[in-house]
Tab-separated table of C-alpha atoms in Angstrom:
chain	number	residue	atom	x	y	z
A	1	MET	CA	97.759	104.273	95.141
A	2	SER	CA	99.436	101.548	97.168
A	3	LYS	CA	103.146	101.901	97.766
A	4	ASN	CA	105.693	99.113	97.237
A	5	ILE	CA	108.713	98.423	99.447
A	6	VAL	CA	111.331	95.892	98.710
A	7	LEU	CA	112.915	94.870	102.011
A	8	GLY	CA	116.346	93.396	102.031
A	9	VAL	CA	117.285	91.323	105.072
A	10	THR	CA	120.935	90.347	105.636
A	11	GLY	CA	122.659	87.898	107.910
A	12	GLY	CA	122.829	89.191	111.417
A	13	ILE	CA	121.080	88.666	114.689
A	14	ALA	CA	118.961	91.740	114.159
A	15	ALA	CA	117.274	89.985	111.231
A	16	TYR	CA	114.426	89.037	113.552
A	17	LYS	CA	113.535	92.712	113.935
A	18	ALA	CA	112.803	92.841	110.227
A	19	CYS	CA	109.712	90.715	110.936
A	20	ASP	CA	108.346	93.596	112.944
A	21	ILE	CA	109.089	96.013	110.093
A	22	VAL	CA	107.162	93.864	107.627
A	23	SER	CA	104.227	93.475	109.936
A	24	LYS	CA	103.926	97.174	110.587
A	25	LEU	CA	104.313	98.093	106.895
A	26	VAL	CA	101.579	95.732	105.903
A	27	LYS	CA	99.289	97.226	108.445
A	28	LYS	CA	99.712	100.515	106.711
A	29	ASP	CA	98.508	98.893	103.477
A	30	ILE	CA	102.007	98.939	101.974
A	31	LYS	CA	102.995	96.082	99.732
A	32	VAL	CA	106.189	94.368	100.866
A	33	ASP	CA	108.533	92.039	98.882
A	34	VAL	CA	111.303	90.486	100.985
A	35	ILE	CA	114.657	89.507	99.688
A	36	MET	CA	116.829	87.512	102.069
A	37	THR	CA	120.543	86.698	101.769
A	38	LYS	CA	121.495	83.093	102.340
A	39	ASN	CA	123.045	84.021	105.652
A	40	ALA	CA	119.857	85.780	106.810
A	41	THR	CA	118.040	82.452	106.438
A	42	ASN	CA	120.141	81.119	109.279
A	43	PHE	CA	118.471	83.523	111.635
A	44	VAL	CA	114.913	83.720	110.314
A	45	HIS	CA	113.137	81.147	108.149
A	46	PRO	CA	111.795	82.610	104.850
A	47	LEU	CA	108.382	81.198	105.625
A	48	THR	CA	108.077	83.776	108.458
A	49	PHE	CA	108.469	86.691	106.047
A	50	GLN	CA	106.247	84.988	103.427
A	51	THR	CA	103.485	84.656	106.011
A	52	LEU	CA	103.813	88.255	107.214
A	53	SER	CA	104.047	89.793	103.736
A	54	SER	CA	101.726	87.349	101.840
A	55	ASN	CA	104.437	87.322	99.106
A	56	VAL	CA	107.016	84.739	98.010
A	57	VAL	CA	110.321	85.514	99.628
A	58	ASN	CA	113.330	85.820	97.250
A	59	VAL	CA	116.635	84.229	98.303
A	60	ASP	CA	118.425	82.387	95.484
A	61	MET	CA	118.453	83.951	92.061
A	62	PHE	CA	118.529	80.509	90.441
A	63	SER	CA	115.999	78.692	92.683
A	64	ASP	CA	113.401	78.868	89.945
A	65	ILE	CA	115.009	79.451	86.588
A	66	LYS	CA	111.775	80.179	84.687
A	67	TYR	CA	111.142	83.232	86.956
A	68	TRP	CA	114.712	84.422	87.460
A	69	GLU	CA	115.117	86.130	84.066
A	70	VAL	CA	112.755	88.936	85.037
A	71	ASN	CA	112.355	88.672	88.810
A	72	HIS	CA	115.411	90.685	89.896
A	73	ILE	CA	114.507	93.363	87.386
A	74	SER	CA	110.733	93.435	88.198
A	75	LEU	CA	111.536	93.771	91.897
A	76	ALA	CA	113.956	96.611	91.095
A	77	LYS	CA	111.303	98.396	89.001
A	78	LYS	CA	108.328	97.962	91.296
A	79	ALA	CA	110.013	99.295	94.412
A	80	ASP	CA	109.112	102.814	95.587
A	81	ILE	CA	111.834	102.264	98.239
A	82	LEU	CA	114.474	99.637	98.592
A	83	LEU	CA	114.943	99.319	102.363
A	84	ILE	CA	117.817	97.134	103.639
A	85	ALA	CA	117.394	96.380	107.395
A	86	PRO	CA	119.524	95.050	108.930
A	87	ALA	CA	122.393	95.774	106.640
A	88	THR	CA	125.751	94.131	107.267
A	89	ALA	CA	129.157	95.618	106.403
A	90	ASN	CA	129.282	93.026	103.595
A	91	ILE	CA	126.205	94.250	101.737
A	92	ILE	CA	127.177	97.893	102.185
A	93	ALA	CA	130.526	97.099	100.632
A	94	LYS	CA	128.937	95.212	97.676
A	95	ILE	CA	126.498	97.971	96.924
A	96	THR	CA	129.299	100.628	97.049
A	97	HIS	CA	131.473	98.704	94.577
A	98	GLY	CA	128.722	97.490	92.272
A	99	ILE	CA	129.045	93.779	93.107
A	100	ALA	CA	125.946	91.843	92.132
A	101	ASP	CA	126.455	88.240	93.148
A	102	ASP	CA	123.082	87.488	94.858
A	103	MET	CA	119.465	88.564	94.545
A	104	LEU	CA	119.755	91.427	96.922
A	105	SER	CA	122.895	93.020	95.628
A	106	THR	CA	121.654	92.505	92.028
A	107	VAL	CA	118.329	94.301	92.783
A	108	ALA	CA	120.300	97.081	94.564
A	109	LEU	CA	122.454	97.605	91.450
A	110	ALA	CA	119.389	97.508	89.060
A	111	THR	CA	116.875	99.717	91.043
A	112	LYS	CA	116.305	103.355	90.547
A	113	ALA	CA	114.233	103.581	93.710
A	114	LYS	CA	115.226	105.533	96.758
A	115	MET	CA	117.521	103.363	98.879
A	116	ILE	CA	117.409	103.428	102.682
A	117	ILE	CA	120.028	101.380	104.656
A	118	ALA	CA	119.857	100.604	108.383
A	119	PRO	CA	123.231	99.134	109.425
A	120	ALA	CA	123.669	96.643	112.190
A	121	MET	CA	127.059	95.140	113.048
A	122	ASN	CA	129.875	94.925	115.614
A	123	THR	CA	131.177	98.327	116.710
A	124	ASN	CA	134.690	97.697	115.386
A	125	MET	CA	133.224	96.718	111.987
A	126	TYR	CA	131.060	99.835	111.887
A	127	ASP	CA	134.025	102.036	112.869
A	128	ASN	CA	136.387	100.381	110.402
A	129	PRO	CA	137.749	102.981	107.911
A	130	ALA	CA	136.629	100.749	104.999
A	131	THR	CA	133.028	100.722	106.278
A	132	LYS	CA	133.084	104.450	107.025
A	133	GLU	CA	134.388	105.237	103.505
A	134	ASN	CA	131.710	102.946	101.873
A	135	ILE	CA	128.914	104.685	103.846
A	136	ALA	CA	130.303	108.093	102.846
A	137	ILE	CA	130.404	107.010	99.156
A	138	LEU	CA	126.854	105.782	99.251
A	139	LYS	CA	125.609	108.910	101.018
A	140	SER	CA	127.172	110.978	98.281
A	141	ARG	CA	125.045	108.973	95.798
A	142	GLY	CA	121.904	109.834	97.668
A	143	VAL	CA	121.477	106.683	99.719
A	144	ILE	CA	119.813	107.401	103.118
A	145	PHE	CA	121.395	105.835	106.179
A	146	ILE	CA	119.633	105.356	109.450
A	147	GLU	CA	122.383	105.513	112.060
A	148	PRO	CA	122.573	102.482	114.388
A	149	ASP	CA	121.909	102.811	118.140
A	150	THR	CA	124.463	102.431	120.930
A	151	GLY	CA	123.959	99.657	123.487
A	152	LEU	CA	124.758	96.056	124.350
A	153	LEU	CA	125.476	94.132	121.133
A	154	ALA	CA	125.006	90.401	120.480
A	155	CYS	CA	128.746	89.877	120.937
A	156	LYS	CA	128.383	91.305	124.433
A	157	ASP	CA	130.410	94.477	123.482
A	158	VAL	CA	128.825	97.807	124.320
A	159	GLY	CA	128.965	100.364	121.597
A	160	ARG	CA	127.400	101.674	118.383
A	161	GLY	CA	126.092	99.083	116.035
A	162	LYS	CA	122.593	98.069	117.192
A	163	LEU	CA	119.961	98.270	114.547
A	164	ALA	CA	117.926	101.440	114.915
A	165	SER	CA	114.509	101.067	116.466
A	166	VAL	CA	111.778	99.709	114.222
A	167	ASP	CA	109.762	102.851	114.900
A	168	ASN	CA	112.663	105.057	113.839
A	169	ILE	CA	113.153	103.037	110.664
A	170	LEU	CA	109.506	103.303	109.849
A	171	LYS	CA	109.484	107.033	110.484
A	172	VAL	CA	112.152	107.550	107.852
A	173	VAL	CA	110.404	105.220	105.415
A	174	ASP	CA	107.070	107.064	105.860
A	175	TYR	CA	108.784	110.467	105.308
A	176	GLU	CA	110.379	109.261	102.092
A	177	LEU	CA	107.201	107.626	100.718
A	178	HIS	CA	105.262	110.895	101.110
A	179	LYS	CA	107.888	113.511	100.425
A	180	SER	CA	107.078	116.327	98.065
A	181	ASP	CA	108.210	119.957	97.273
A	182	GLU	CA	104.807	121.542	97.755
A	183	LEU	CA	105.969	123.792	100.614
A	184	LYS	CA	109.651	123.923	99.738
A	185	GLY	CA	111.419	127.111	100.897
A	186	LYS	CA	108.579	127.912	103.347
A	187	LYS	CA	109.336	128.329	107.070
A	188	ILE	CA	106.392	127.098	109.202
A	189	LEU	CA	106.099	127.455	112.982
A	190	ILE	CA	103.737	125.049	114.711
A	191	THR	CA	102.774	124.851	118.401
A	192	ALA	CA	101.266	121.743	119.806
A	193	GLY	CA	100.311	119.982	123.034
A	194	ALA	CA	99.093	121.239	126.440
A	195	THR	CA	100.783	123.704	128.701
A	196	ILE	CA	101.209	123.037	132.440
A	197	GLU	CA	100.727	125.665	135.094
A	198	ASP	CA	102.264	124.603	138.363
A	199	ILE	CA	100.446	125.128	141.615
A	200	ASP	CA	103.104	123.507	143.847
A	201	PRO	CA	105.769	120.866	143.256
A	202	VAL	CA	103.089	118.153	143.057
A	203	ARG	CA	100.008	119.764	141.581
A	204	TYR	CA	99.308	121.643	138.364
A	205	ILE	CA	96.639	122.900	135.980
A	206	THR	CA	96.553	121.516	132.462
A	207	ASN	CA	94.042	120.322	129.791
A	208	LYS	CA	93.202	117.274	127.721
A	209	SER	CA	95.185	118.115	124.624
A	210	SER	CA	97.267	115.159	123.327
A	211	GLY	CA	99.188	117.164	120.808
A	212	LYS	CA	98.244	114.675	118.043
A	213	MET	CA	96.859	117.321	115.656
A	214	GLY	CA	99.862	119.672	115.913
A	215	TYR	CA	102.349	116.837	115.579
A	216	ALA	CA	100.566	115.566	112.523
A	217	ILE	CA	100.722	118.999	110.923
A	218	ALA	CA	104.430	119.286	111.755
A	219	LYS	CA	105.151	115.830	110.342
A	220	THR	CA	103.186	116.511	107.170
A	221	ALA	CA	104.691	120.065	106.629
A	222	ALA	CA	108.135	118.538	106.818
A	223	GLN	CA	107.173	115.823	104.289
A	224	MET	CA	105.901	118.603	102.026
A	225	GLY	CA	109.325	120.272	102.017
A	226	ALA	CA	108.828	123.041	104.569
A	227	GLU	CA	111.427	124.080	107.174
A	228	VAL	CA	109.426	123.233	110.345
A	229	THR	CA	109.853	124.537	113.843
A	230	LEU	CA	107.698	122.681	116.443
A	231	ILE	CA	107.247	124.231	119.861
A	232	SER	CA	105.635	121.499	122.047
A	233	GLY	CA	103.897	121.502	125.308
A	234	SER	CA	103.248	118.345	127.259
A	235	THR	CA	102.674	115.198	125.083
A	236	HIS	CA	103.704	111.545	124.977
A	237	LEU	CA	104.306	111.668	121.200
A	238	GLU	CA	107.426	110.869	119.264
A	239	VAL	CA	109.180	113.787	117.619
A	240	PRO	CA	108.363	113.931	113.900
A	241	TYR	CA	111.243	113.188	111.478
A	242	ASN	CA	113.251	115.842	109.729
A	243	LEU	CA	112.197	118.987	111.691
A	244	SER	CA	114.368	122.072	111.503
A	245	ASN	CA	113.880	122.909	115.191
A	246	TYR	CA	112.114	121.158	118.058
A	247	VAL	CA	111.533	122.931	121.387
A	248	CYS	CA	109.842	121.547	124.504
A	249	VAL	CA	108.118	123.965	126.891
A	250	ARG	CA	106.090	123.640	130.104
A	251	SER	CA	104.013	126.733	130.832
A	252	ALA	CA	102.201	129.268	128.738
A	253	GLN	CA	104.844	131.852	129.527
A	254	ASP	CA	107.560	129.388	128.383
A	255	MET	CA	105.689	128.922	125.091
A	256	TYR	CA	105.234	132.630	124.590
A	257	GLU	CA	108.967	133.238	125.042
A	258	GLU	CA	109.908	130.481	122.587
A	259	VAL	CA	107.340	131.616	120.018
A	260	GLN	CA	108.870	135.107	120.174
A	261	LYS	CA	112.162	133.660	118.951
A	262	TYR	CA	110.758	132.210	115.785
A	263	TRP	CA	107.451	133.638	114.531
A	264	LYS	CA	108.518	136.864	112.946
A	265	THR	CA	110.792	135.042	110.518
A	266	SER	CA	108.200	132.410	109.667
A	267	ASP	CA	106.039	132.368	106.542
A	268	VAL	CA	103.160	130.503	108.363
A	269	VAL	CA	102.389	130.241	112.006
A	270	ILE	CA	99.962	127.413	113.035
A	271	LYS	CA	98.910	127.610	116.730
A	272	ALA	CA	97.545	124.180	117.450
A	273	ALA	CA	98.713	124.101	121.128
A	274	ALA	CA	96.087	124.270	123.897
A	275	VAL	CA	97.630	126.963	125.975
A	276	ALA	CA	96.183	127.613	129.479
A	277	ASP	CA	94.105	130.736	129.757
A	278	TYR	CA	94.893	131.025	133.456
A	279	THR	CA	97.815	130.362	135.797
A	280	PRO	CA	98.065	130.532	139.560
A	281	ARG	CA	98.989	133.962	140.889
A	282	GLU	CA	101.521	132.314	143.157
A	283	LYS	CA	103.410	129.034	142.849
A	284	PHE	CA	104.033	127.351	146.273
A	285	ASP	CA	107.604	126.211	146.851
A	286	ASN	CA	106.431	123.336	149.110
A	287	LYS	CA	103.529	120.924	148.730
A	288	MET	CA	100.308	122.462	150.005
A	289	LYS	CA	98.978	120.430	152.914
A	290	LYS	CA	95.443	119.236	153.132
A	291	HIS	CA	93.236	121.050	155.605
A	292	ASP	CA	89.558	120.841	156.548
A	293	GLY	CA	87.308	123.007	154.366
A	294	ASP	CA	87.528	124.257	150.823
A	295	LEU	CA	90.518	125.719	149.141
A	296	SER	CA	90.642	128.686	146.749
A	297	ILE	CA	93.603	129.228	144.434
A	298	PRO	CA	93.661	132.714	142.881
A	299	LEU	CA	94.323	132.681	139.119
A	300	LYS	CA	95.525	135.335	136.718
A	301	ARG	CA	95.263	135.489	132.877
A	302	THR	CA	98.071	134.229	130.814
A	303	ILE	CA	99.300	136.133	127.811
A	304	ASP	CA	97.269	135.549	124.730
A	305	ILE	CA	100.012	134.330	122.353
A	306	LEU	CA	97.801	134.229	119.241
A	307	LYS	CA	96.336	137.642	119.758
A	308	SER	CA	99.788	139.197	120.376
A	309	MET	CA	100.982	137.723	117.063
A	310	GLY	CA	97.871	138.993	115.329
A	311	GLU	CA	98.490	142.545	116.598
A	312	GLU	CA	102.109	142.544	115.342
A	313	LYS	CA	102.111	140.371	112.215
A	314	THR	CA	103.253	141.727	108.874
A	315	SER	CA	103.319	139.191	106.109
A	316	GLN	CA	102.949	136.062	108.222
A	317	ILE	CA	99.990	133.785	107.586
A	318	LEU	CA	98.412	133.217	111.002
A	319	VAL	CA	96.306	130.078	111.630
A	320	GLY	CA	94.436	129.314	114.847
A	321	PHE	CA	92.419	126.477	116.281
A	322	ALA	CA	89.021	126.671	118.116
A	323	ALA	CA	88.102	123.639	120.181
A	324	GLU	CA	84.516	124.287	121.338
A	325	THR	CA	81.514	122.453	122.723
A	326	GLN	CA	78.807	124.803	121.386
A	327	ASN	CA	78.207	127.716	118.971
A	328	VAL	CA	81.355	126.616	117.057
A	329	GLU	CA	80.850	128.800	113.978
A	330	GLU	CA	80.085	131.978	115.979
A	331	TYR	CA	83.176	131.518	118.238
A	332	ALA	CA	85.411	130.737	115.282
A	333	LYS	CA	84.368	133.790	113.346
A	334	ASN	CA	84.663	135.966	116.379
A	335	LYS	CA	88.230	134.658	116.942
A	336	ILE	CA	89.276	135.530	113.382
A	337	ILE	CA	88.286	139.109	114.020
A	338	LYS	CA	89.647	139.470	117.523
A	339	LYS	CA	92.987	137.810	116.789
A	340	ASN	CA	93.516	139.033	113.203
A	341	LEU	CA	93.727	135.476	111.805
A	342	ASP	CA	93.962	134.392	108.195
A	343	MET	CA	92.442	130.971	108.897
A	344	ILE	CA	90.922	129.025	111.797
A	345	VAL	CA	90.302	125.326	112.145
A	346	ALA	CA	87.239	124.831	114.348
A	347	ASN	CA	85.727	121.747	115.846
A	348	ASP	CA	83.064	120.518	118.289
A	349	VAL	CA	85.131	118.417	120.705
A	350	SER	CA	82.047	116.878	122.135
A	351	MET	CA	81.357	115.024	118.841
A	352	ALA	CA	82.444	111.366	118.581
A	353	GLY	CA	85.614	111.102	116.591
A	354	ALA	CA	86.596	114.732	117.085
A	355	GLY	CA	87.563	115.021	120.763
A	356	PHE	CA	90.880	115.301	122.526
A	357	GLY	CA	93.208	112.278	122.247
A	358	THR	CA	91.455	110.755	119.240
A	359	ASP	CA	93.256	109.802	116.062
A	360	THR	CA	90.556	111.401	113.888
A	361	ASN	CA	88.958	114.829	113.657
A	362	ILE	CA	85.915	116.552	112.132
A	363	VAL	CA	86.333	120.263	111.483
A	364	GLN	CA	85.064	123.325	109.634
A	365	ILE	CA	87.807	125.612	108.370
A	366	PHE	CA	87.047	129.343	108.179
A	367	PHE	CA	89.020	131.951	106.235
A	368	LYS	CA	89.366	135.746	106.785
A	369	ASP	CA	86.374	136.445	104.509
A	370	PHE	CA	84.281	133.979	106.560
A	371	SER	CA	84.113	131.534	103.676
A	372	SER	CA	84.555	127.983	104.951
A	373	VAL	CA	85.228	124.344	104.117
A	374	LYS	CA	83.607	121.555	105.987
A	375	VAL	CA	85.841	118.381	106.433
A	376	ASP	CA	84.217	115.184	107.494
A	377	LYS	CA	85.960	112.682	109.656
A	378	LEU	CA	89.515	112.099	108.635
A	379	SER	CA	92.596	110.737	110.398
A	380	LYS	CA	94.634	113.614	111.874
A	381	GLU	CA	97.419	112.977	109.402
A	382	GLU	CA	94.942	113.191	106.438
A	383	LEU	CA	93.433	116.294	107.917
A	384	ALA	CA	96.941	117.838	108.396
A	385	ARG	CA	97.629	117.526	104.648
A	386	THR	CA	94.162	119.054	103.871
A	387	ILE	CA	94.893	121.994	106.245
A	388	LEU	CA	98.343	122.634	104.674
A	389	ARG	CA	97.055	122.446	101.083
A	390	LEU	CA	94.217	124.833	101.917
A	391	ILE	CA	96.749	127.278	103.385
A	392	LYS	CA	98.861	126.996	100.122
A	393	GLU	CA	95.922	127.159	97.680
A	394	LYS	CA	93.578	129.583	99.418
A	395	ILE	CA	96.110	132.000	100.900
A	396	MET	CA	99.730	131.532	99.715
A	397	ASP	CA	98.985	131.167	96.023
A	398	LYS	CA	96.704	134.201	95.970
A	399	ARG	CA	99.220	136.649	97.367
């Protein structure tokens, strides 16, 4: 079912960034209704938001008297989230003290939806005791604040008060839209990304893993209420919102050492990282110079992190991944036995839509008894939710 967001835009130079917020929400098939304060219209014309959202923009409560009687209430009721970005000190004060003298403050008073506020103002205004107190009061009522960034402000001052990045705002909105208690109280450890095995200061051995699958699982597990620790190898991805712990590592040995700190106190361990099987026997301190002829670099096995956990596990649910190019089912079942897994997610990375770096995946999920579930092409975020629900329904709930 489509979600509805009411976006409040107040009068500040950062109002133009709200256009990007609307555009990106609409691309996610989220319905957006925009409410502008009169001062906001001095920075961005309402027609801009109307074009981006495909909805009439609300500014004046009395601009169309035949609609006003229900409009502020209908907007308050239809919202899954009321997002105010940018939010001035003025609107924060109004909401705190129950003042309803324009469309936005009236909807804020009438709605029962989750409210998210992203402040943007001069540093002195943000740090003023009155603003600080108002924010503290609203937080105590359950309002979520997205802290402003620090940088050069429109007034040429440098300090805290810049509107948080659009991506950060959307990350919080996405989390709140999909939040549930399905995994509340569970501790989940997830590894993701590729490890890097250094040869010298310039060269290294790695693999094609983007980390997208592991990050999608971490993001979704947090949305489902779990306490999530993500141990990440090399990626270019943004850190998911609301993780309990986030650790960056480089090599297979680094990942092993960090996993040892967390896995024994976890309820579920999902090893989605692509860890190198081999590492150079010797790392050169200086760059190796090119010479005529071939070059051989002796390699040694890295520690098998998944196998070591399988040998020591007690009550932990252990989930592995198998990225293969042939004999996928055979290798997956063999891995379940050898590594004492409760579940494995296997895929043929040579298939279109299932390889490294893609936003989709096609998998077959095997359980300890070799029963399996085939999952046709899904986005990695959709697949992440499927994987986590299967862990809960097929393993957790049967214990």
